[in-house]
Amino acid sequence: MKNENENNSYPIKFPHAEDIEKIAQLLQANQQSGLTEQQVQKGIKDYGFNSYKAQKQQSIFLILLAQFKSPIVLLLVVAATLSFSFQHWLEGFSIIAVLFITAALGFLMELQARRSMSALKQMDVSVSKVIRNHWVVEVPSERIVPGDIVLLEAGDMVPADGRLFELHQLEADESALTGESLPVTKRLESLIKNTPLAEQSNMVFKGTAIVNGNAKVLVTGTGMHTELGKITSLVEAAEQSSTPLEKKLQGLTKKLIWITSALALIFIATGALQGKDIYLIVETALALAVAAIPEGLPIVATIALTYGMLRMAKKNVLIKRLAAVETLGGINTIFTDKTGTLTENKIEVSNLYIFEEYITVEKNKINSEYNRVIIEQLLLISTLCNNAVIHEKGTNEKELGDPIEIALLQFVADNHIDSDKINQQYPRISEEAFSSETKVMGTLHKNGSTNFVAAKGAVEVLIEKCTTFTKGDTIEILTKKEKELFLQKAEEIQAQGTRVLAFAFKEATSISTDKFLQDLTFAGFIGFLDPPRMDVIGALQSCRDAGIRVIMITGDHPATALHIAEKIKLSDKENIVITGKELESNPPEKLLFAATIFARVDPKQKFDMVSLYQKKGDIVAMTGDGINDAPALKKADIGIAMGLRGTQVAKETAEMVLKDDSFISIVSAIEQGRAIFQNIKRFLVYLLSCNLSEIFIVFGYGLFNFSFSILPMQILFLNLVTDIFPALALGMGKGNELTMKNGPRNPAEAIVVKKDWISIIVYALLMALPIMIVSWYCSSYLQYEPEVCNNITFFSLALAQLWHVFNLSSNKISFIKNEITCNAFVWYALLLCIIIIAVFYNLAPLNEILGLRMIDPTVWLIIIGTSFSPVLLIQLLKRVVKIID
C-alpha cells in the first residue's frame, strides 16, 4: 500500500472553481449513496490515509546516544580515567561497564515511555459521519478518501478538504488556516480559479471547525493533500516542551549536583589532611556525587505518568497531555454539566402536554383515547425537525445524533409512524440550526403546493415566536393568559426532574427561507426523562472528603437541575440555584461562591464563572460537550470533554476526554492524578534518603578515620540496585484509601517541601547510624578484618535500602497492608535486586570487582539484623513518637 504522501496526482486542482457534478464525476462519487467499500479501499491505495505526515520520532540510535550526554556520564568517565591512570585496570573497566549498564537502563526506560505514549495516542481516534452504501455511518477520520460524502454540523472538526453541495446556515471557524478570527459564512456557488483561500466560501478545510449550521461535503483532498497538510509539510516539527513537573525535577537535579559537588570537594580536602591515598579519596568523592544525583528521575517520572495515564484510559478517561496529570492533583473546584454526567443519559419520552391535557407515555406508546390529530402533529414535527439517524438492525451503526433527537425518532417509530416516508413526503428546503444562544431549531419543508415549518426548542423561547396554538381540532389566538398557562405547566413538569421541549409548526403556501421561525402555531410540549446516576452519590462524597467543591452548571431548567441535585445529594447543605438571567444583574460574589447550581446559563457565562473562581485562586475543572463550551474548556485549568455526546471541537480543546461521560470517571481521574504525584514524591524521598545515607556513612568513616570504608565500586553498584528497580516499582503504585481524604495540593508548590526534607534527613540518619555503630563494634571489639567490616557495611546498607521501601507508606495505614505491601511491582523489584546481589556475591570475578568475600553465617546474622534495625527505628518514630510522616 502506498504511503499517504506518495501520490500527488489528485484529479481536481481547483475544486472551488468546478461544478459539483463534474467533481463527483471525476471522483466517481455518488452524492446520494456515497462510496462503496471497494471504492474506499481503492481510494486509500491511490491517495493514502487521511492523516498528516507523522512527526519524525527520534531514532533509537539517538535515544541511546542521548544517555551519554548527562552529567552522570562525565563523572563516570572521570572516575574511569583516574582508575586507568593509577593502573587499576579491573576497576577502570568495571566503571566503564557500569556506565554502559546505566545508559542501557535509561535507554530501555525511555523506550518504554515512548511506547506507552504511542499507545495513548492510538486511543484518541477521531470519527466522522459519512454516507457509505446509502447508509449514514461513523468511520475513523483517517479512512476518509476523495469522493466520500461527509456530513457536518455545528461542533464538528472538518476531517478533510471538500466542496459543499448542500448546506443550512453553515459557518466555519477557519482561523487555524487563514488567521481570520470571525466565522466564515459558506455558500454553494462556484468561484473563479484565482480566488484566495480565505475567500473560497464553497469549500471547507481539514482542521477547521463548524460553528453553526450543517452541510454535506464532497471530499476533494485528504491528508497531506489538504491545505493544512501542505502547510504542515513546510513546517519543521517543534520540539516538545517540558511539562511543569519535568521542569521541577530538572531544577531539583541541578541543585543536587551543586550540593554533592561541594560535599565531594570537602571530602577530598578532609581525606588529604588525614593523609589518605589521593586516588581513593578522589574516586570515592566522584562515586558519592554519582550516587547522590537521581539521574534516572525524569525518565522514571515520565513512566509513572504514562503508566498512570494508561491505567486511567482503561477506566474511560483519556488524558491528552502529560502536564494535565500534575494539575489533576490540585483541582479543588469542578463545574460539571448535568445531562449524561450526573444523569444516565438514557433519554425516553415520558409525557406530552397539549392544551389542558396531560398525557403519560408508557414504554413509548400513547393511549389511543387521546386526540390523534394533535398527537400526530407532534409526531410529524418530531420527525421533520430532527437530524438524528436510526439504522435498521443488521447495519454497522444503530443510532447517530443527539440523544434527545434519537429519543424522538424512537418515540415516532414505536407509535407506528414511518419517518422515512414522512421525510420523502416533506423534503427539507432550509434549516435554522439549534445553538445555545437561540435555543431553538427549525426546518422548512415542501409539502405539495404548500410549505411546512417544524420547530422545537426551549418552552420560554419558542412560545415567544408563536401567535396561535392548537386547542382540540382548532387553532386559536395565543394570548398572554395561555402563554402563562403553558409556562406554568412546563415549570410543574420540570420540577419533577423532567426535561421539556416545546414544539410548534406553520403551514402556508409561501414562506421565506430566511425568516421562517415566526408567527408559529404552538402545538404543545414533550417531556423527557433522564434519571439521575445514583452511583455518583459516593463519588460526590469522595469529592467533599477530598476538599473538592462540585458545582452543577447547565443550560437546563433550574427546577430540573435542582431536582437532580437533590436526588444525587450534590451538596450536604441546601442547594442554592442561580439562573443565567440572575447572573446578568451582577449578584454579589458571596452569593456566587455559595451557589451549587447555575442553570439556564450560556457559554459566555460559563467562561465568566470559571474566570471568577480562578481569580479567587481555585484550580478549576470544567466539563463541556458543545462547540460553545470550548472557550470555558480552554480557560479552565483542566478542560473535560464528553466522549459520547461531545463535539469534536470540545474534544480537541479539552485536556481530558471521558469515554463514558460519567462524573465517576472524573473523580477516578483526580484520584489517579493524586496517586501518580504521590508515587513520584515517594520515589524522590526514597531515593534521596538512600543516597544521603551513603554520604553520611562515607563522611562518618572518613571523619573518625576508620580503617575501612565503603568502596567506590560498591557505591556505584548500590546506586544501580537501589535507584532503578525500586524506583520504577514505587512509580507504579495505585495509591491508598487516604488519597481522596486529604485536601488538594498546590500545583505551584515544590515537589520536595520542608517537611519532606526533614523526613529524608531522619530516614538517612536512621539507616546510616546503626550500620556505622555495628561496623565500628565489629572492627574495634570483635576484631574483624577491615575487608569483613567493609562487607558488613556494604551488605547491611544494600539490604537496609531495599527494606526502606516499606517505610514510605502512610503512618495512618496498617504497616502490614498498605499501598507499598499491596504493590506487586515492589516485591518483584526486591526479589530482582536480591538475586543480583546474590549473583555478585557468589560469582567471580564479579565479587572481586566489588571487593566481596565469603562471609561466615554468624556475620550474615549480624548483617540481616543490622539491615532491619532502621525499619524498626523509623516505624517507632512514625507511629509512636510521630516525629515524621
PDB file of N, CA, C and O in Angstrom, residues 620-662:
ATOM      1  N   VAL A 620      -9.528  24.949  38.715  1.00  0.00           N
ATOM      2  CA  VAL A 620     -10.875  24.629  38.229  1.00  0.00           C
ATOM      3  C   VAL A 620     -10.851  23.589  37.112  1.00  0.00           C
ATOM      4  O   VAL A 620     -10.074  23.698  36.159  1.00  0.00           O
ATOM      5  N   ALA A 621     -11.731  22.592  37.255  1.00  0.00           N
ATOM      6  CA  ALA A 621     -12.010  21.651  36.166  1.00  0.00           C
ATOM      7  C   ALA A 621     -13.383  21.994  35.609  1.00  0.00           C
ATOM      8  O   ALA A 621     -14.295  22.357  36.356  1.00  0.00           O
ATOM      9  N   MET A 622     -13.532  21.888  34.294  1.00  0.00           N
ATOM     10  CA  MET A 622     -14.786  22.271  33.638  1.00  0.00           C
ATOM     11  C   MET A 622     -15.178  21.203  32.636  1.00  0.00           C
ATOM     12  O   MET A 622     -14.356  20.787  31.808  1.00  0.00           O
ATOM     13  N   THR A 623     -16.410  20.719  32.706  1.00  0.00           N
ATOM     14  CA  THR A 623     -16.888  19.756  31.721  1.00  0.00           C
ATOM     15  C   THR A 623     -17.675  20.479  30.631  1.00  0.00           C
ATOM     16  O   THR A 623     -18.292  21.517  30.873  1.00  0.00           O
ATOM     17  N   GLY A 624     -17.645  19.921  29.425  1.00  0.00           N
ATOM     18  CA  GLY A 624     -18.389  20.519  28.322  1.00  0.00           C
ATOM     19  C   GLY A 624     -18.536  19.548  27.172  1.00  0.00           C
ATOM     20  O   GLY A 624     -17.778  18.578  27.068  1.00  0.00           O
ATOM     21  N   ASP A 625     -19.507  19.812  26.311  1.00  0.00           N
ATOM     22  CA  ASP A 625     -19.719  18.918  25.170  1.00  0.00           C
ATOM     23  C   ASP A 625     -19.928  19.643  23.852  1.00  0.00           C
ATOM     24  O   ASP A 625     -19.813  19.053  22.788  1.00  0.00           O
ATOM     25  N   GLY A 626     -20.227  20.931  23.905  1.00  0.00           N
ATOM     26  CA  GLY A 626     -20.540  21.648  22.672  1.00  0.00           C
ATOM     27  C   GLY A 626     -19.432  22.569  22.213  1.00  0.00           C
ATOM     28  O   GLY A 626     -18.491  22.859  22.955  1.00  0.00           O
ATOM     29  N   ILE A 627     -19.567  23.047  20.987  1.00  0.00           N
ATOM     30  CA  ILE A 627     -18.557  23.964  20.450  1.00  0.00           C
ATOM     31  C   ILE A 627     -18.504  25.257  21.253  1.00  0.00           C
ATOM     32  O   ILE A 627     -17.452  25.853  21.451  1.00  0.00           O
ATOM     33  N   ASN A 628     -19.666  25.670  21.786  1.00  0.00           N
ATOM     34  CA  ASN A 628     -19.701  26.905  22.557  1.00  0.00           C
ATOM     35  C   ASN A 628     -19.124  26.735  23.954  1.00  0.00           C
ATOM     36  O   ASN A 628     -18.939  27.713  24.673  1.00  0.00           O
ATOM     37  N   ASP A 629     -18.878  25.496  24.349  1.00  0.00           N
ATOM     38  CA  ASP A 629     -18.215  25.245  25.630  1.00  0.00           C
ATOM     39  C   ASP A 629     -16.697  25.377  25.504  1.00  0.00           C
ATOM     40  O   ASP A 629     -15.983  25.408  26.515  1.00  0.00           O
ATOM     41  N   ALA A 630     -16.201  25.424  24.263  1.00  0.00           N
ATOM     42  CA  ALA A 630     -14.752  25.421  24.029  1.00  0.00           C
ATOM     43  C   ALA A 630     -14.021  26.549  24.763  1.00  0.00           C
ATOM     44  O   ALA A 630     -12.966  26.307  25.351  1.00  0.00           O
ATOM     45  N   PRO A 631     -14.533  27.803  24.760  1.00  0.00           N
ATOM     46  CA  PRO A 631     -13.815  28.859  25.500  1.00  0.00           C
ATOM     47  C   PRO A 631     -13.653  28.543  26.986  1.00  0.00           C
ATOM     48  O   PRO A 631     -12.578  28.742  27.549  1.00  0.00           O
ATOM     49  N   ALA A 632     -14.723  28.033  27.614  1.00  0.00           N
ATOM     50  CA  ALA A 632     -14.653  27.705  29.044  1.00  0.00           C
ATOM     51  C   ALA A 632     -13.740  26.515  29.279  1.00  0.00           C
ATOM     52  O   ALA A 632     -12.998  26.473  30.269  1.00  0.00           O
ATOM     53  N   LEU A 633     -13.776  25.531  28.375  1.00  0.00           N
ATOM     54  CA  LEU A 633     -12.896  24.361  28.495  1.00  0.00           C
ATOM     55  C   LEU A 633     -11.431  24.780  28.408  1.00  0.00           C
ATOM     56  O   LEU A 633     -10.573  24.267  29.129  1.00  0.00           O
ATOM     57  N   LYS A 634     -11.163  25.705  27.498  1.00  0.00           N
ATOM     58  CA  LYS A 634      -9.785  26.172  27.322  1.00  0.00           C
ATOM     59  C   LYS A 634      -9.346  27.027  28.493  1.00  0.00           C
ATOM     60  O   LYS A 634      -8.186  26.978  28.920  1.00  0.00           O
ATOM     61  N   LYS A 635     -10.251  27.799  29.034  1.00  0.00           N
ATOM     62  CA  LYS A 635      -9.941  28.688  30.150  1.00  0.00           C
ATOM     63  C   LYS A 635      -9.670  27.903  31.428  1.00  0.00           C
ATOM     64  O   LYS A 635      -8.801  28.272  32.220  1.00  0.00           O
ATOM     65  N   ALA A 636     -10.397  26.817  31.638  1.00  0.00           N
ATOM     66  CA  ALA A 636     -10.257  26.033  32.865  1.00  0.00           C
ATOM     67  C   ALA A 636      -8.857  25.446  32.978  1.00  0.00           C
ATOM     68  O   ALA A 636      -8.157  25.257  31.983  1.00  0.00           O
ATOM     69  N   ASP A 637      -8.447  25.158  34.212  1.00  0.00           N
ATOM     70  CA  ASP A 637      -7.144  24.524  34.419  1.00  0.00           C
ATOM     71  C   ASP A 637      -7.130  23.121  33.832  1.00  0.00           C
ATOM     72  O   ASP A 637      -6.104  22.661  33.338  1.00  0.00           O
ATOM     73  N   ILE A 638      -8.276  22.446  33.897  1.00  0.00           N
ATOM     74  CA  ILE A 638      -8.455  21.148  33.229  1.00  0.00           C
ATOM     75  C   ILE A 638      -9.802  21.179  32.508  1.00  0.00           C
ATOM     76  O   ILE A 638     -10.850  21.265  33.148  1.00  0.00           O
ATOM     77  N   GLY A 639      -9.773  21.138  31.184  1.00  0.00           N
ATOM     78  CA  GLY A 639     -10.999  21.046  30.400  1.00  0.00           C
ATOM     79  C   GLY A 639     -11.350  19.581  30.183  1.00  0.00           C
ATOM     80  O   GLY A 639     -10.488  18.784  29.803  1.00  0.00           O
ATOM     81  N   ILE A 640     -12.594  19.224  30.451  1.00  0.00           N
ATOM     82  CA  ILE A 640     -13.024  17.821  30.361  1.00  0.00           C
ATOM     83  C   ILE A 640     -14.155  17.717  29.338  1.00  0.00           C
ATOM     84  O   ILE A 640     -15.240  18.268  29.543  1.00  0.00           O
ATOM     85  N   ALA A 641     -13.901  17.025  28.238  1.00  0.00           N
ATOM     86  CA  ALA A 641     -14.908  16.877  27.178  1.00  0.00           C
ATOM     87  C   ALA A 641     -15.617  15.540  27.310  1.00  0.00           C
ATOM     88  O   ALA A 641     -15.056  14.558  27.790  1.00  0.00           O
ATOM     89  N   MET A 642     -16.865  15.532  26.869  1.00  0.00           N
ATOM     90  CA  MET A 642     -17.654  14.306  26.882  1.00  0.00           C
ATOM     91  C   MET A 642     -17.328  13.469  25.642  1.00  0.00           C
ATOM     92  O   MET A 642     -17.426  13.961  24.515  1.00  0.00           O
ATOM     93  N   GLY A 643     -16.971  12.234  25.836  1.00  0.00           N
ATOM     94  CA  GLY A 643     -16.568  11.379  24.721  1.00  0.00           C
ATOM     95  C   GLY A 643     -17.727  10.842  23.919  1.00  0.00           C
ATOM     96  O   GLY A 643     -17.608  10.603  22.717  1.00  0.00           O
ATOM     97  N   LEU A 644     -18.883  10.643  24.569  1.00  0.00           N
ATOM     98  CA  LEU A 644     -20.037  10.064  23.873  1.00  0.00           C
ATOM     99  C   LEU A 644     -20.835  11.123  23.129  1.00  0.00           C
ATOM    100  O   LEU A 644     -21.155  10.961  21.964  1.00  0.00           O
ATOM    101  N   ARG A 645     -21.177  12.210  23.815  1.00  0.00           N
ATOM    102  CA  ARG A 645     -22.040  13.216  23.196  1.00  0.00           C
ATOM    103  C   ARG A 645     -21.298  14.513  22.891  1.00  0.00           C
ATOM    104  O   ARG A 645     -21.887  15.468  22.409  1.00  0.00           O
ATOM    105  N   GLY A 646     -19.999  14.548  23.174  1.00  0.00           N
ATOM    106  CA  GLY A 646     -19.241  15.768  22.945  1.00  0.00           C
ATOM    107  C   GLY A 646     -18.916  15.990  21.476  1.00  0.00           C
ATOM    108  O   GLY A 646     -18.745  15.047  20.711  1.00  0.00           O
ATOM    109  N   THR A 647     -18.836  17.250  21.096  1.00  0.00           N
ATOM    110  CA  THR A 647     -18.445  17.592  19.731  1.00  0.00           C
ATOM    111  C   THR A 647     -16.936  17.435  19.584  1.00  0.00           C
ATOM    112  O   THR A 647     -16.196  17.420  20.567  1.00  0.00           O
ATOM    113  N   GLN A 648     -16.502  17.325  18.341  1.00  0.00           N
ATOM    114  CA  GLN A 648     -15.069  17.184  18.085  1.00  0.00           C
ATOM    115  C   GLN A 648     -14.300  18.416  18.538  1.00  0.00           C
ATOM    116  O   GLN A 648     -13.170  18.305  19.015  1.00  0.00           O
ATOM    117  N   VAL A 649     -14.922  19.585  18.419  1.00  0.00           N
ATOM    118  CA  VAL A 649     -14.258  20.813  18.849  1.00  0.00           C
ATOM    119  C   VAL A 649     -14.003  20.772  20.353  1.00  0.00           C
ATOM    120  O   VAL A 649     -12.921  21.125  20.825  1.00  0.00           O
ATOM    121  N   ALA A 650     -14.993  20.329  21.117  1.00  0.00           N
ATOM    122  CA  ALA A 650     -14.828  20.221  22.564  1.00  0.00           C
ATOM    123  C   ALA A 650     -13.711  19.236  22.903  1.00  0.00           C
ATOM    124  O   ALA A 650     -12.872  19.496  23.776  1.00  0.00           O
ATOM    125  N   LYS A 651     -13.673  18.112  22.199  1.00  0.00           N
ATOM    126  CA  LYS A 651     -12.652  17.091  22.468  1.00  0.00           C
ATOM    127  C   LYS A 651     -11.257  17.603  22.113  1.00  0.00           C
ATOM    128  O   LYS A 651     -10.276  17.276  22.787  1.00  0.00           O
ATOM    129  N   GLU A 652     -11.166  18.377  21.028  1.00  0.00           N
ATOM    130  CA  GLU A 652      -9.865  18.911  20.631  1.00  0.00           C
ATOM    131  C   GLU A 652      -9.367  19.949  21.628  1.00  0.00           C
ATOM    132  O   GLU A 652      -8.168  20.065  21.877  1.00  0.00           O
ATOM    133  N   THR A 653     -10.285  20.716  22.213  1.00  0.00           N
ATOM    134  CA  THR A 653      -9.921  21.794  23.123  1.00  0.00           C
ATOM    135  C   THR A 653      -9.526  21.267  24.500  1.00  0.00           C
ATOM    136  O   THR A 653      -8.616  21.795  25.141  1.00  0.00           O
ATOM    137  N   ALA A 654     -10.224  20.224  24.962  1.00  0.00           N
ATOM    138  CA  ALA A 654     -10.048  19.730  26.332  1.00  0.00           C
ATOM    139  C   ALA A 654      -8.738  18.977  26.510  1.00  0.00           C
ATOM    140  O   ALA A 654      -8.176  18.432  25.564  1.00  0.00           O
ATOM    141  N   GLU A 655      -8.266  18.939  27.767  1.00  0.00           N
ATOM    142  CA  GLU A 655      -7.079  18.138  28.111  1.00  0.00           C
ATOM    143  C   GLU A 655      -7.464  16.710  28.469  1.00  0.00           C
ATOM    144  O   GLU A 655      -6.620  15.830  28.526  1.00  0.00           O
ATOM    145  N   MET A 656      -8.757  16.498  28.727  1.00  0.00           N
ATOM    146  CA  MET A 656      -9.204  15.197  29.210  1.00  0.00           C
ATOM    147  C   MET A 656     -10.532  14.864  28.533  1.00  0.00           C
ATOM    148  O   MET A 656     -11.393  15.740  28.369  1.00  0.00           O
ATOM    149  N   VAL A 657     -10.693  13.619  28.111  1.00  0.00           N
ATOM    150  CA  VAL A 657     -11.934  13.176  27.456  1.00  0.00           C
ATOM    151  C   VAL A 657     -12.498  11.993  28.230  1.00  0.00           C
ATOM    152  O   VAL A 657     -11.789  11.025  28.516  1.00  0.00           O
ATOM    153  N   LEU A 658     -13.785  12.095  28.601  1.00  0.00           N
ATOM    154  CA  LEU A 658     -14.470  11.000  29.292  1.00  0.00           C
ATOM    155  C   LEU A 658     -15.139  10.111  28.246  1.00  0.00           C
ATOM    156  O   LEU A 658     -16.069  10.546  27.567  1.00  0.00           O
ATOM    157  N   LYS A 659     -14.675   8.882  28.131  1.00  0.00           N
ATOM    158  CA  LYS A 659     -15.238   7.993  27.120  1.00  0.00           C
ATOM    159  C   LYS A 659     -16.628   7.501  27.495  1.00  0.00           C
ATOM    160  O   LYS A 659     -17.360   7.006  26.648  1.00  0.00           O
ATOM    161  N   ASP A 660     -17.008   7.640  28.780  1.00  0.00           N
ATOM    162  CA  ASP A 660     -18.347   7.208  29.201  1.00  0.00           C
ATOM    163  C   ASP A 660     -19.209   8.365  29.703  1.00  0.00           C
ATOM    164  O   ASP A 660     -20.334   8.139  30.173  1.00  0.00           O
ATOM    165  N   ASP A 661     -18.698   9.615  29.627  1.00  0.00           N
ATOM    166  CA  ASP A 661     -19.427  10.822  30.056  1.00  0.00           C
ATOM    167  C   ASP A 661     -19.814  10.803  31.530  1.00  0.00           C
ATOM    168  O   ASP A 661     -20.689  11.569  31.945  1.00  0.00           O
ATOM    169  N   SER A 662     -19.216   9.964  32.342  1.00  0.00           N
ATOM    170  CA  SER A 662     -19.645   9.787  33.729  1.00  0.00           C
ATOM    171  C   SER A 662     -18.826  10.641  34.684  1.00  0.00           C
ATOM    172  O   SER A 662     -17.600  10.708  34.582  1.00  0.00           O
TER     173      SER A 662
END
